[in-house]
């Protein structure tokens, strides 16, 4: 799993507007979309190892982008938080619905933390907090928690597999469905903090 994170700070509304549209190789998380196998467009890398039981069926390049604008140092900043999947940096070795669901859960976890960032930014703004460092620290704190959640998800979904020739057989882990349901429930609780609702 690969994650990138960036905080972009702009003082000009014009610069902010130039970043509204995502490039074609990025998928912005939305309620209506889900990842498809064809979205994993990077050249496949063979990470399957049978000796030490390492299995990496796919890598998703997912990033949370935070664009901050502030009219003056006396007003709370406005944060625009986007959760992206990068098609050109993501690849899939094992192309099936189970692996695809695993990567979708990672994308959903990232969206969950994007919503937590939006909620926290809203709370800080309501308290009239204007210090950008407080917002940066809040974003970094949620990013660290997101990484821990992703690591926990991977640790609990350590699949057993067997490779015979070019065929890969593995036993599905029931915890993956549990995680899917759990994250989807958490997303519903924070539905007011979707990207669309925070424009």
Tab-separated table of C-alpha atoms in Angstrom:
chain	number	residue	atom	x	y	z
A	1	UNK	CA	0.000	0.000	0.000
A	2	UNK	CA	1.401	3.354	-0.959
A	3	UNK	CA	0.197	6.610	0.494
A	4	UNK	CA	1.194	10.140	-0.335
A	5	UNK	CA	0.202	13.212	1.556
A	6	UNK	CA	0.584	16.882	0.859
A	7	UNK	CA	-0.553	20.149	2.314
A	8	UNK	CA	-0.746	23.030	-0.111
A	9	UNK	CA	-1.197	26.491	1.333
A	10	UNK	CA	-2.343	29.333	-0.892
A	11	UNK	CA	-3.284	32.858	0.042
A	12	UNK	CA	-4.907	33.579	-3.294
A	13	UNK	CA	-8.397	32.460	-4.254
A	14	UNK	CA	-7.345	32.501	-7.922
A	15	UNK	CA	-4.626	29.936	-7.312
A	16	UNK	CA	-7.097	27.800	-5.394
A	17	UNK	CA	-9.592	27.824	-8.272
A	18	UNK	CA	-6.964	26.537	-10.692
A	19	UNK	CA	-6.783	23.269	-8.712
A	20	UNK	CA	-10.515	22.478	-8.663
A	21	UNK	CA	-10.439	19.973	-11.548
A	22	UNK	CA	-8.547	16.739	-10.994
A	23	UNK	CA	-6.306	15.409	-13.798
A	24	UNK	CA	-7.624	12.457	-15.793
A	25	UNK	CA	-5.352	9.956	-14.042
A	26	UNK	CA	-6.825	10.760	-10.625
A	27	UNK	CA	-10.115	9.427	-9.263
A	28	UNK	CA	-11.747	11.674	-6.692
A	29	UNK	CA	-13.615	9.626	-4.072
A	30	UNK	CA	-17.369	10.013	-4.466
A	31	UNK	CA	-20.368	8.082	-3.142
A	32	UNK	CA	-21.349	7.083	-6.672
A	33	UNK	CA	-18.033	5.615	-7.793
A	34	UNK	CA	-16.028	2.564	-6.907
A	35	UNK	CA	-12.688	1.302	-8.124
A	36	UNK	CA	-12.495	-1.040	-11.081
A	37	UNK	CA	-9.714	-3.385	-12.155
A	38	UNK	CA	-9.048	-1.216	-15.211
A	39	UNK	CA	-8.191	1.704	-12.880
A	40	UNK	CA	-4.917	0.002	-11.881
A	41	UNK	CA	-2.847	1.213	-14.826
A	42	UNK	CA	0.774	1.147	-13.627
A	43	UNK	CA	3.056	-1.607	-14.905
A	44	UNK	CA	2.556	-4.666	-12.715
A	45	UNK	CA	5.282	-5.586	-10.297
A	46	UNK	CA	5.786	-9.165	-9.187
A	47	UNK	CA	5.743	-9.085	-5.397
A	48	UNK	CA	4.422	-12.595	-4.842
A	49	UNK	CA	6.860	-14.665	-2.784
A	50	UNK	CA	6.059	-18.188	-1.686
A	51	UNK	CA	9.157	-18.744	0.447
A	52	UNK	CA	8.321	-16.351	3.251
A	53	UNK	CA	4.587	-16.263	2.442
A	54	UNK	CA	4.628	-12.621	1.346
A	55	UNK	CA	1.649	-11.728	-0.808
A	56	UNK	CA	1.014	-8.360	-2.378
A	57	UNK	CA	-1.752	-8.608	-4.938
A	58	UNK	CA	-2.084	-4.894	-5.602
A	59	UNK	CA	-0.853	-1.452	-4.648
A	60	UNK	CA	-3.109	1.585	-4.523
A	61	UNK	CA	-1.606	5.061	-4.645
A	62	UNK	CA	-4.022	7.045	-2.504
A	63	UNK	CA	-3.511	10.599	-1.319
A	64	UNK	CA	-5.373	13.174	0.690
A	65	UNK	CA	-4.817	16.647	-0.707
A	66	UNK	CA	-5.501	19.621	1.535
A	67	UNK	CA	-5.663	23.036	-0.093
A	68	UNK	CA	-5.825	25.909	2.360
A	69	UNK	CA	-6.871	29.484	1.632
A	70	UNK	CA	-6.981	32.328	4.114
A	71	UNK	CA	-8.213	35.842	3.348
A	72	UNK	CA	-6.256	37.345	6.218
A	73	UNK	CA	-4.473	36.186	9.332
A	74	UNK	CA	-7.453	37.350	11.360
A	75	UNK	CA	-9.937	34.986	9.695
A	76	UNK	CA	-10.105	31.186	9.929
A	77	UNK	CA	-8.671	29.439	6.861
A	78	UNK	CA	-10.825	27.474	4.439
A	79	UNK	CA	-9.680	23.886	3.848
A	80	UNK	CA	-10.628	21.991	0.720
A	81	UNK	CA	-9.895	18.309	1.334
A	82	UNK	CA	-9.831	15.828	-1.550
A	83	UNK	CA	-9.229	12.096	-1.432
A	84	UNK	CA	-7.641	10.749	-4.620
A	85	UNK	CA	-6.765	7.402	-6.170
A	86	UNK	CA	-3.936	7.685	-8.729
A	87	UNK	CA	-4.490	5.295	-11.637
A	88	UNK	CA	-1.004	5.763	-13.086
A	89	UNK	CA	0.707	4.815	-9.804
A	90	UNK	CA	-1.554	1.888	-8.869
A	91	UNK	CA	-1.163	-1.668	-10.083
A	92	UNK	CA	-2.778	-5.053	-9.614
A	93	UNK	CA	-1.020	-8.409	-9.866
A	94	UNK	CA	-3.989	-10.570	-8.856
A	95	UNK	CA	-7.017	-9.300	-10.765
A	96	UNK	CA	-10.168	-10.449	-9.011
A	97	UNK	CA	-13.073	-8.967	-7.078
A	98	UNK	CA	-11.659	-9.933	-3.697
A	99	UNK	CA	-8.376	-8.059	-4.210
A	100	UNK	CA	-10.306	-5.161	-5.748
A	101	UNK	CA	-12.536	-4.994	-2.663
A	102	UNK	CA	-9.446	-4.910	-0.452
A	103	UNK	CA	-8.108	-1.880	-2.323
A	104	UNK	CA	-11.527	-0.201	-2.251
A	105	UNK	CA	-11.521	-0.538	1.536
A	106	UNK	CA	-8.170	1.273	1.648
A	107	UNK	CA	-9.681	4.030	-0.505
A	108	UNK	CA	-12.695	4.161	1.830
A	109	UNK	CA	-10.445	4.353	4.903
A	110	UNK	CA	-8.705	7.333	3.339
A	111	UNK	CA	-12.094	8.949	2.674
A	112	UNK	CA	-13.086	8.377	6.285
A	113	UNK	CA	-10.058	10.352	7.452
A	114	UNK	CA	-10.630	13.045	4.827
A	115	UNK	CA	-14.054	13.516	6.426
A	116	UNK	CA	-12.520	13.616	9.897
A	117	UNK	CA	-10.176	16.368	8.680
A	118	UNK	CA	-13.120	18.329	7.255
A	119	UNK	CA	-15.047	17.944	10.511
A	120	UNK	CA	-12.082	19.053	12.633
A	121	UNK	CA	-11.395	22.029	10.354
A	122	UNK	CA	-15.047	23.054	10.659
A	123	UNK	CA	-14.849	22.790	14.448
A	124	UNK	CA	-11.685	24.925	14.566
A	125	UNK	CA	-13.217	27.535	12.276
A	126	UNK	CA	-16.337	27.729	14.462
A	127	UNK	CA	-14.021	28.551	17.389
A	128	UNK	CA	-12.482	31.289	15.215
A	129	UNK	CA	-9.046	29.633	15.260
A	130	UNK	CA	-6.892	31.458	12.693
A	131	UNK	CA	-3.427	29.961	13.305
A	132	UNK	CA	-2.475	27.817	10.277
A	133	UNK	CA	-0.096	25.715	12.367
A	134	UNK	CA	-3.012	24.425	14.426
A	135	UNK	CA	-4.721	23.280	11.228
A	136	UNK	CA	-1.505	21.689	9.915
A	137	UNK	CA	-1.013	19.792	13.165
A	138	UNK	CA	-4.614	18.607	13.078
A	139	UNK	CA	-4.198	17.327	9.510
A	140	UNK	CA	-0.938	15.564	10.384
A	141	UNK	CA	-2.548	13.943	13.425
A	142	UNK	CA	-5.396	12.514	11.334
A	143	UNK	CA	-2.913	11.365	8.678
A	144	UNK	CA	-0.983	9.365	11.280
A	145	UNK	CA	-4.200	7.799	12.547
A	146	UNK	CA	-5.167	6.931	8.972
A	147	UNK	CA	-1.852	5.116	8.482
A	148	UNK	CA	-2.392	3.136	11.690
A	149	UNK	CA	-5.891	2.134	10.572
A	150	UNK	CA	-4.608	0.995	7.179
A	151	UNK	CA	-1.832	-0.989	8.834
A	152	UNK	CA	-4.321	-2.617	11.190
A	153	UNK	CA	-6.605	-3.501	8.277
A	154	UNK	CA	-3.719	-5.159	6.409
A	155	UNK	CA	-2.550	-6.984	9.535
A	156	UNK	CA	-6.023	-8.436	10.171
A	157	UNK	CA	-6.404	-9.459	6.526
A	158	UNK	CA	-3.210	-11.444	6.068
A	159	UNK	CA	-4.440	-13.919	3.459
A	160	UNK	CA	-3.000	-17.424	3.048
A	161	UNK	CA	-2.270	-18.405	-0.545
A	162	UNK	CA	-0.766	-21.115	-2.714
A	163	UNK	CA	0.911	-20.574	-6.072
A	164	UNK	CA	0.855	-23.464	-8.558
A	165	UNK	CA	2.566	-22.498	-11.771
A	166	UNK	CA	1.008	-19.198	-12.789
A	167	UNK	CA	-2.204	-19.836	-10.861
A	168	UNK	CA	-2.705	-18.260	-7.440
A	169	UNK	CA	-5.152	-19.813	-4.990
A	170	UNK	CA	-5.899	-18.217	-1.659
A	171	UNK	CA	-8.397	-18.460	1.144
A	172	UNK	CA	-10.547	-15.395	1.619
A	173	UNK	CA	-10.359	-13.796	5.026
A	174	UNK	CA	-13.836	-13.160	6.529
A	175	UNK	CA	-12.479	-10.111	8.355
A	176	UNK	CA	-12.310	-8.235	5.062
A	177	UNK	CA	-16.123	-8.095	4.845
A	178	UNK	CA	-16.254	-7.039	8.492
A	179	UNK	CA	-13.911	-4.164	7.729
A	180	UNK	CA	-15.930	-3.168	4.660
A	181	UNK	CA	-19.118	-2.952	6.741
A	182	UNK	CA	-17.380	-1.176	9.620
A	183	UNK	CA	-15.796	1.526	7.438
A	184	UNK	CA	-18.988	2.034	5.439
A	185	UNK	CA	-20.906	2.569	8.686
A	186	UNK	CA	-18.347	5.129	9.852
A	187	UNK	CA	-18.594	6.899	6.487
A	188	UNK	CA	-22.373	7.116	6.855
A	189	UNK	CA	-21.997	8.719	10.284
A	190	UNK	CA	-19.854	11.458	8.723
A	191	UNK	CA	-21.880	11.801	5.537
A	192	UNK	CA	-22.360	15.522	6.174
A	193	UNK	CA	-18.592	15.927	5.665
A	194	UNK	CA	-18.380	14.598	2.101
A	195	UNK	CA	-16.425	16.659	-0.398
A	196	UNK	CA	-19.643	17.647	-2.179
A	197	UNK	CA	-21.220	18.911	1.061
A	198	UNK	CA	-18.184	21.030	1.927
A	199	UNK	CA	-17.754	23.086	-1.232
